[in-house]
Amino acid sequence: MCPLWPLHLVLMYLMALIPLWMACCGAASAAASAIHFDPAKVEQLMEGNTTSVRVEFADLAPGEYQFRVDPLDDSGQVTVEPRDIVFRLDQPEDVWRAFNLTGAHLGYTSVRVSGGRVSPPAAPSPAGSASPAGPAVPESGEAELAVSVVRSNRRLDKIFAYSVATLVSLTYVNMGCTLDLAVIKQSLLRPVGPAIGVITQYLVMPLAGFGLAMAFFSDPGLQLGLFLTGCSPGGGASNIWTYLFNGNINLSVTMTFVSALVAFGAVPAWAYSLGRFITDDTSVVIPYRNILTILVSLLVPCGIGLLINRFLPKVADIMRRALKPWSVILFIFIVAFGIYTNMYIWRLLTWKLVLVSAVLPIIGFLGGGLAAWATGRSLEDAIAISIETGIQNTGVTIFMLKFSLPEPSSDLSIVVPIVVATMTPVPLFALLVLRRLRTCLCPPPAPEKAAPPAHLHDSESGRHLVGAVDDDVSMSATV
């Protein structure tokens, strides 16, 4: 008996199947290699630009051939001309043809070339004569070309960025007129409020961003975009919203300053710890210069406002009165102009993206508010801490994604911080409108003026005494 029994039966079958398997692989390889592209893939085709792609049909036998060039999806990211490639061969040869690709929209896609011989070879020659011999090729074949489309460099994007930076700087000048250096100094000497805000900022938001990213997204670019949005420092429009809601503006500005300082260590700590669970092959670039710019853009305009408040008090009073209407106008401008500038985002929106972009800041608002309430802070401090925690400086996130990921992955991932920045003011603006409506429909009762005692009206001296009392009341109110 064979010592390998019954394994020798398996070995015999494998020895018989291996040549057949190798033949099938060779045939599949020959069929796949019949169509080649030059270039092998199209990378970073700019929107609106056109490039020519040459396609080689190799080792073709005589006959008529028809091939079709089509994008793999209906997203319209690229357009192809011509769509049909038709030719006839009288003898075996390699054929080169070309088609044009035009970038339409940002993203990744593929173009498929498929088709084959549509008519049989020529009739066989009479007996005794030789017929042209050609290689045996499949009747049809196909190949795919990978394409990536990037955004064009538009002047409108720069106009939007510079105009927003200028208007926000002017707003900070107005805000500087409302600050009190003594209160800010006290907040720094006893930093209970800033400490609560920083802890909630760099504990609640990064964990919330990471959890939402892993739960709702499967694309690593979107996951990284949402996580880094949660890791970014506070700021943006938090100071303006705090002022609109009558919060502690001195605490809000102090928290923005402290949050930017802590970002130098907190942002890389989160990016290099939890960030590695999202992507291992991406090195996140920490924008230290951008964070420093946040500090300068906050301190310099506010410092100018403090100087105006000290040396030009009448001008400072006018600027304080104009701050709230000016802030509303600024928000409307940023939202309207931002949506118009980034119209491509509408094609990339999904219900998951909108949902998580709305939930993330709400988690920050609730987390900051609950932390302030649990530590016994005043209502004004709670408003400042809540708003400062929920509003992220998405400019830092966009910078990190832009310089950490290749295009167009970077442009696709920055959709997340842009949508978060768009959704963040929605609940705040709704609360502000409801608050205004409540004030208009149910105005608070005016404080009643206490009537002077009746005996003061009995004589002329009484009338003089009443006047003296009114003068004292007016002087006290002024003080």
PDB file of C-alpha atoms in Angstrom, residues 29-161:
ATOM      1  CA  SER A  29      -3.456  38.055 -18.575  1.00  0.00           C
ATOM      2  CA  ALA A  30      -3.330  38.209 -22.353  1.00  0.00           C
ATOM      3  CA  ALA A  31      -6.892  39.475 -22.515  1.00  0.00           C
ATOM      4  CA  ALA A  32      -6.246  42.096 -19.861  1.00  0.00           C
ATOM      5  CA  SER A  33      -3.043  43.296 -21.495  1.00  0.00           C
ATOM      6  CA  ALA A  34      -4.658  43.819 -24.894  1.00  0.00           C
ATOM      7  CA  ILE A  35      -5.566  47.443 -23.990  1.00  0.00           C
ATOM      8  CA  HIS A  36      -3.003  49.903 -22.599  1.00  0.00           C
ATOM      9  CA  PHE A  37      -3.244  53.612 -21.696  1.00  0.00           C
ATOM     10  CA  ASP A  38      -0.704  56.369 -22.050  1.00  0.00           C
ATOM     11  CA  PRO A  39      -0.498  57.789 -19.399  1.00  0.00           C
ATOM     12  CA  ALA A  40      -1.336  54.772 -17.226  1.00  0.00           C
ATOM     13  CA  LYS A  41      -3.527  57.009 -14.994  1.00  0.00           C
ATOM     14  CA  VAL A  42      -4.585  60.652 -14.982  1.00  0.00           C
ATOM     15  CA  GLU A  43      -3.801  62.388 -11.713  1.00  0.00           C
ATOM     16  CA  GLN A  44      -4.814  65.861 -10.510  1.00  0.00           C
ATOM     17  CA  LEU A  45      -6.663  66.924 -13.637  1.00  0.00           C
ATOM     18  CA  MET A  46      -7.790  70.464 -12.863  1.00  0.00           C
ATOM     19  CA  GLU A  47     -11.448  71.388 -13.205  1.00  0.00           C
ATOM     20  CA  GLY A  48     -12.078  72.860 -16.651  1.00  0.00           C
ATOM     21  CA  ASN A  49      -8.830  71.547 -18.141  1.00  0.00           C
ATOM     22  CA  THR A  50      -8.608  68.936 -20.905  1.00  0.00           C
ATOM     23  CA  THR A  51      -5.963  66.275 -21.414  1.00  0.00           C
ATOM     24  CA  SER A  52      -5.467  63.739 -24.199  1.00  0.00           C
ATOM     25  CA  VAL A  53      -5.178  60.038 -23.395  1.00  0.00           C
ATOM     26  CA  ARG A  54      -3.729  57.593 -25.912  1.00  0.00           C
ATOM     27  CA  VAL A  55      -5.007  54.027 -25.852  1.00  0.00           C
ATOM     28  CA  GLU A  56      -3.239  51.057 -27.478  1.00  0.00           C
ATOM     29  CA  PHE A  57      -5.109  48.010 -28.756  1.00  0.00           C
ATOM     30  CA  ALA A  58      -2.397  45.381 -28.996  1.00  0.00           C
ATOM     31  CA  ASP A  59      -2.171  42.104 -30.907  1.00  0.00           C
ATOM     32  CA  LEU A  60      -5.382  42.474 -32.878  1.00  0.00           C
ATOM     33  CA  ALA A  61      -6.392  40.092 -35.649  1.00  0.00           C
ATOM     34  CA  PRO A  62      -7.937  41.355 -38.887  1.00  0.00           C
ATOM     35  CA  GLY A  63     -11.530  42.505 -38.700  1.00  0.00           C
ATOM     36  CA  GLU A  64     -13.752  45.432 -37.733  1.00  0.00           C
ATOM     37  CA  TYR A  65     -13.538  46.728 -34.158  1.00  0.00           C
ATOM     38  CA  GLN A  66     -15.701  49.015 -32.101  1.00  0.00           C
ATOM     39  CA  PHE A  67     -14.851  50.251 -28.592  1.00  0.00           C
ATOM     40  CA  ARG A  68     -16.786  52.480 -26.199  1.00  0.00           C
ATOM     41  CA  VAL A  69     -15.256  54.993 -23.753  1.00  0.00           C
ATOM     42  CA  ASP A  70     -17.487  55.681 -20.726  1.00  0.00           C
ATOM     43  CA  PRO A  71     -17.042  57.012 -17.170  1.00  0.00           C
ATOM     44  CA  LEU A  72     -17.786  54.322 -14.594  1.00  0.00           C
ATOM     45  CA  ASP A  73     -20.292  56.446 -12.653  1.00  0.00           C
ATOM     46  CA  ASP A  74     -22.870  59.117 -13.398  1.00  0.00           C
ATOM     47  CA  SER A  75     -21.374  61.764 -11.098  1.00  0.00           C
ATOM     48  CA  GLY A  76     -20.227  63.821 -14.069  1.00  0.00           C
ATOM     49  CA  GLN A  77     -16.718  64.347 -12.711  1.00  0.00           C
ATOM     50  CA  VAL A  78     -15.226  64.011 -16.201  1.00  0.00           C
ATOM     51  CA  THR A  79     -16.466  64.269 -19.754  1.00  0.00           C
ATOM     52  CA  VAL A  80     -15.099  62.117 -22.582  1.00  0.00           C
ATOM     53  CA  GLU A  81     -14.808  62.911 -26.297  1.00  0.00           C
ATOM     54  CA  PRO A  82     -15.095  60.935 -28.501  1.00  0.00           C
ATOM     55  CA  ARG A  83     -17.091  58.174 -26.896  1.00  0.00           C
ATOM     56  CA  ASP A  84     -16.803  55.677 -29.798  1.00  0.00           C
ATOM     57  CA  ILE A  85     -13.587  54.305 -31.294  1.00  0.00           C
ATOM     58  CA  VAL A  86     -14.150  52.406 -34.557  1.00  0.00           C
ATOM     59  CA  PHE A  87     -11.520  51.010 -36.939  1.00  0.00           C
ATOM     60  CA  ARG A  88     -10.860  48.139 -39.384  1.00  0.00           C
ATOM     61  CA  LEU A  89      -7.770  45.989 -39.746  1.00  0.00           C
ATOM     62  CA  ASP A  90      -6.740  44.035 -42.823  1.00  0.00           C
ATOM     63  CA  GLN A  91      -3.751  42.434 -41.148  1.00  0.00           C
ATOM     64  CA  PRO A  92      -2.595  41.794 -37.569  1.00  0.00           C
ATOM     65  CA  GLU A  93      -1.126  44.902 -35.965  1.00  0.00           C
ATOM     66  CA  ASP A  94      -1.203  47.220 -32.925  1.00  0.00           C
ATOM     67  CA  VAL A  95      -3.516  50.227 -33.097  1.00  0.00           C
ATOM     68  CA  TRP A  96      -3.196  53.552 -31.260  1.00  0.00           C
ATOM     69  CA  ARG A  97      -6.159  55.846 -30.800  1.00  0.00           C
ATOM     70  CA  ALA A  98      -6.829  58.819 -28.484  1.00  0.00           C
ATOM     71  CA  PHE A  99      -9.677  60.453 -26.579  1.00  0.00           C
ATOM     72  CA  ASN A 100      -9.958  63.681 -24.581  1.00  0.00           C
ATOM     73  CA  LEU A 101     -10.740  63.913 -20.858  1.00  0.00           C
ATOM     74  CA  THR A 102     -12.116  67.149 -19.396  1.00  0.00           C
ATOM     75  CA  GLY A 103     -12.275  67.669 -15.620  1.00  0.00           C
ATOM     76  CA  ALA A 104     -15.710  68.766 -14.478  1.00  0.00           C
ATOM     77  CA  HIS A 105     -16.004  68.195 -10.719  1.00  0.00           C
ATOM     78  CA  LEU A 106     -13.722  67.421  -7.815  1.00  0.00           C
ATOM     79  CA  GLY A 107     -13.183  63.771  -6.905  1.00  0.00           C
ATOM     80  CA  TYR A 108     -12.011  60.331  -7.987  1.00  0.00           C
ATOM     81  CA  THR A 109     -13.459  58.325 -10.864  1.00  0.00           C
ATOM     82  CA  SER A 110     -12.480  55.846 -13.596  1.00  0.00           C
ATOM     83  CA  VAL A 111     -12.982  55.630 -17.334  1.00  0.00           C
ATOM     84  CA  ARG A 112     -13.645  52.272 -18.963  1.00  0.00           C
ATOM     85  CA  VAL A 113     -12.749  51.315 -22.524  1.00  0.00           C
ATOM     86  CA  SER A 114     -14.706  48.248 -23.590  1.00  0.00           C
ATOM     87  CA  GLY A 115     -15.589  46.587 -26.860  1.00  0.00           C
ATOM     88  CA  GLY A 116     -14.031  44.275 -29.425  1.00  0.00           C
ATOM     89  CA  ARG A 117     -14.381  42.749 -32.855  1.00  0.00           C
ATOM     90  CA  VAL A 118     -17.825  43.251 -34.348  1.00  0.00           C
ATOM     91  CA  SER A 119     -17.304  41.297 -37.591  1.00  0.00           C
ATOM     92  CA  PRO A 120     -15.538  37.979 -38.246  1.00  0.00           C
ATOM     93  CA  PRO A 121     -12.225  37.863 -40.062  1.00  0.00           C
ATOM     94  CA  ALA A 122     -12.111  37.938 -43.828  1.00  0.00           C
ATOM     95  CA  ALA A 123     -13.265  34.831 -45.713  1.00  0.00           C
ATOM     96  CA  PRO A 124     -10.630  32.102 -46.030  1.00  0.00           C
ATOM     97  CA  SER A 125      -8.501  32.098 -49.169  1.00  0.00           C
ATOM     98  CA  PRO A 126      -8.948  29.488 -51.897  1.00  0.00           C
ATOM     99  CA  ALA A 127      -7.422  26.098 -51.408  1.00  0.00           C
ATOM    100  CA  GLY A 128      -3.709  26.058 -51.811  1.00  0.00           C
ATOM    101  CA  SER A 129      -3.180  29.712 -50.894  1.00  0.00           C
ATOM    102  CA  ALA A 130      -1.930  30.937 -47.564  1.00  0.00           C
ATOM    103  CA  SER A 131      -4.180  33.057 -45.391  1.00  0.00           C
ATOM    104  CA  PRO A 132      -2.818  35.744 -43.110  1.00  0.00           C
ATOM    105  CA  ALA A 133      -2.222  34.216 -39.738  1.00  0.00           C
ATOM    106  CA  GLY A 134      -2.813  36.246 -36.646  1.00  0.00           C
ATOM    107  CA  PRO A 135      -2.779  35.627 -32.968  1.00  0.00           C
ATOM    108  CA  ALA A 136      -5.873  34.234 -31.334  1.00  0.00           C
ATOM    109  CA  VAL A 137      -7.375  37.088 -29.308  1.00  0.00           C
ATOM    110  CA  PRO A 138     -10.647  37.323 -27.392  1.00  0.00           C
ATOM    111  CA  GLU A 139     -13.647  38.700 -29.237  1.00  0.00           C
ATOM    112  CA  SER A 140     -14.009  41.505 -26.634  1.00  0.00           C
ATOM    113  CA  GLY A 141     -11.964  43.193 -23.917  1.00  0.00           C
ATOM    114  CA  GLU A 142     -11.994  46.097 -21.515  1.00  0.00           C
ATOM    115  CA  ALA A 143      -9.662  48.185 -19.359  1.00  0.00           C
ATOM    116  CA  GLU A 144     -10.087  50.955 -16.802  1.00  0.00           C
ATOM    117  CA  LEU A 145      -8.228  54.241 -16.426  1.00  0.00           C
ATOM    118  CA  ALA A 146      -8.065  55.852 -12.960  1.00  0.00           C
ATOM    119  CA  VAL A 147      -8.735  59.609 -12.942  1.00  0.00           C
ATOM    120  CA  SER A 148      -8.558  62.220 -10.174  1.00  0.00           C
ATOM    121  CA  VAL A 149      -9.903  65.763 -10.550  1.00  0.00           C
ATOM    122  CA  VAL A 150      -8.763  68.684  -8.385  1.00  0.00           C
ATOM    123  CA  ARG A 151     -10.234  72.130  -7.890  1.00  0.00           C
ATOM    124  CA  SER A 152      -9.037  75.006 -10.014  1.00  0.00           C
ATOM    125  CA  ASN A 153      -7.188  77.932  -8.457  1.00  0.00           C
ATOM    126  CA  ARG A 154      -9.884  80.585  -8.369  1.00  0.00           C
ATOM    127  CA  ARG A 155      -9.439  84.243  -7.546  1.00  0.00           C
ATOM    128  CA  LEU A 156     -12.822  84.207  -5.808  1.00  0.00           C
ATOM    129  CA  ASP A 157     -11.462  81.967  -3.033  1.00  0.00           C
ATOM    130  CA  LYS A 158      -8.717  84.480  -2.222  1.00  0.00           C
ATOM    131  CA  ILE A 159     -11.167  87.385  -2.286  1.00  0.00           C
ATOM    132  CA  PHE A 160     -13.404  85.557   0.174  1.00  0.00           C
ATOM    133  CA  ALA A 161     -10.522  84.700   2.532  1.00  0.00           C
TER     134      ALA A 161
END
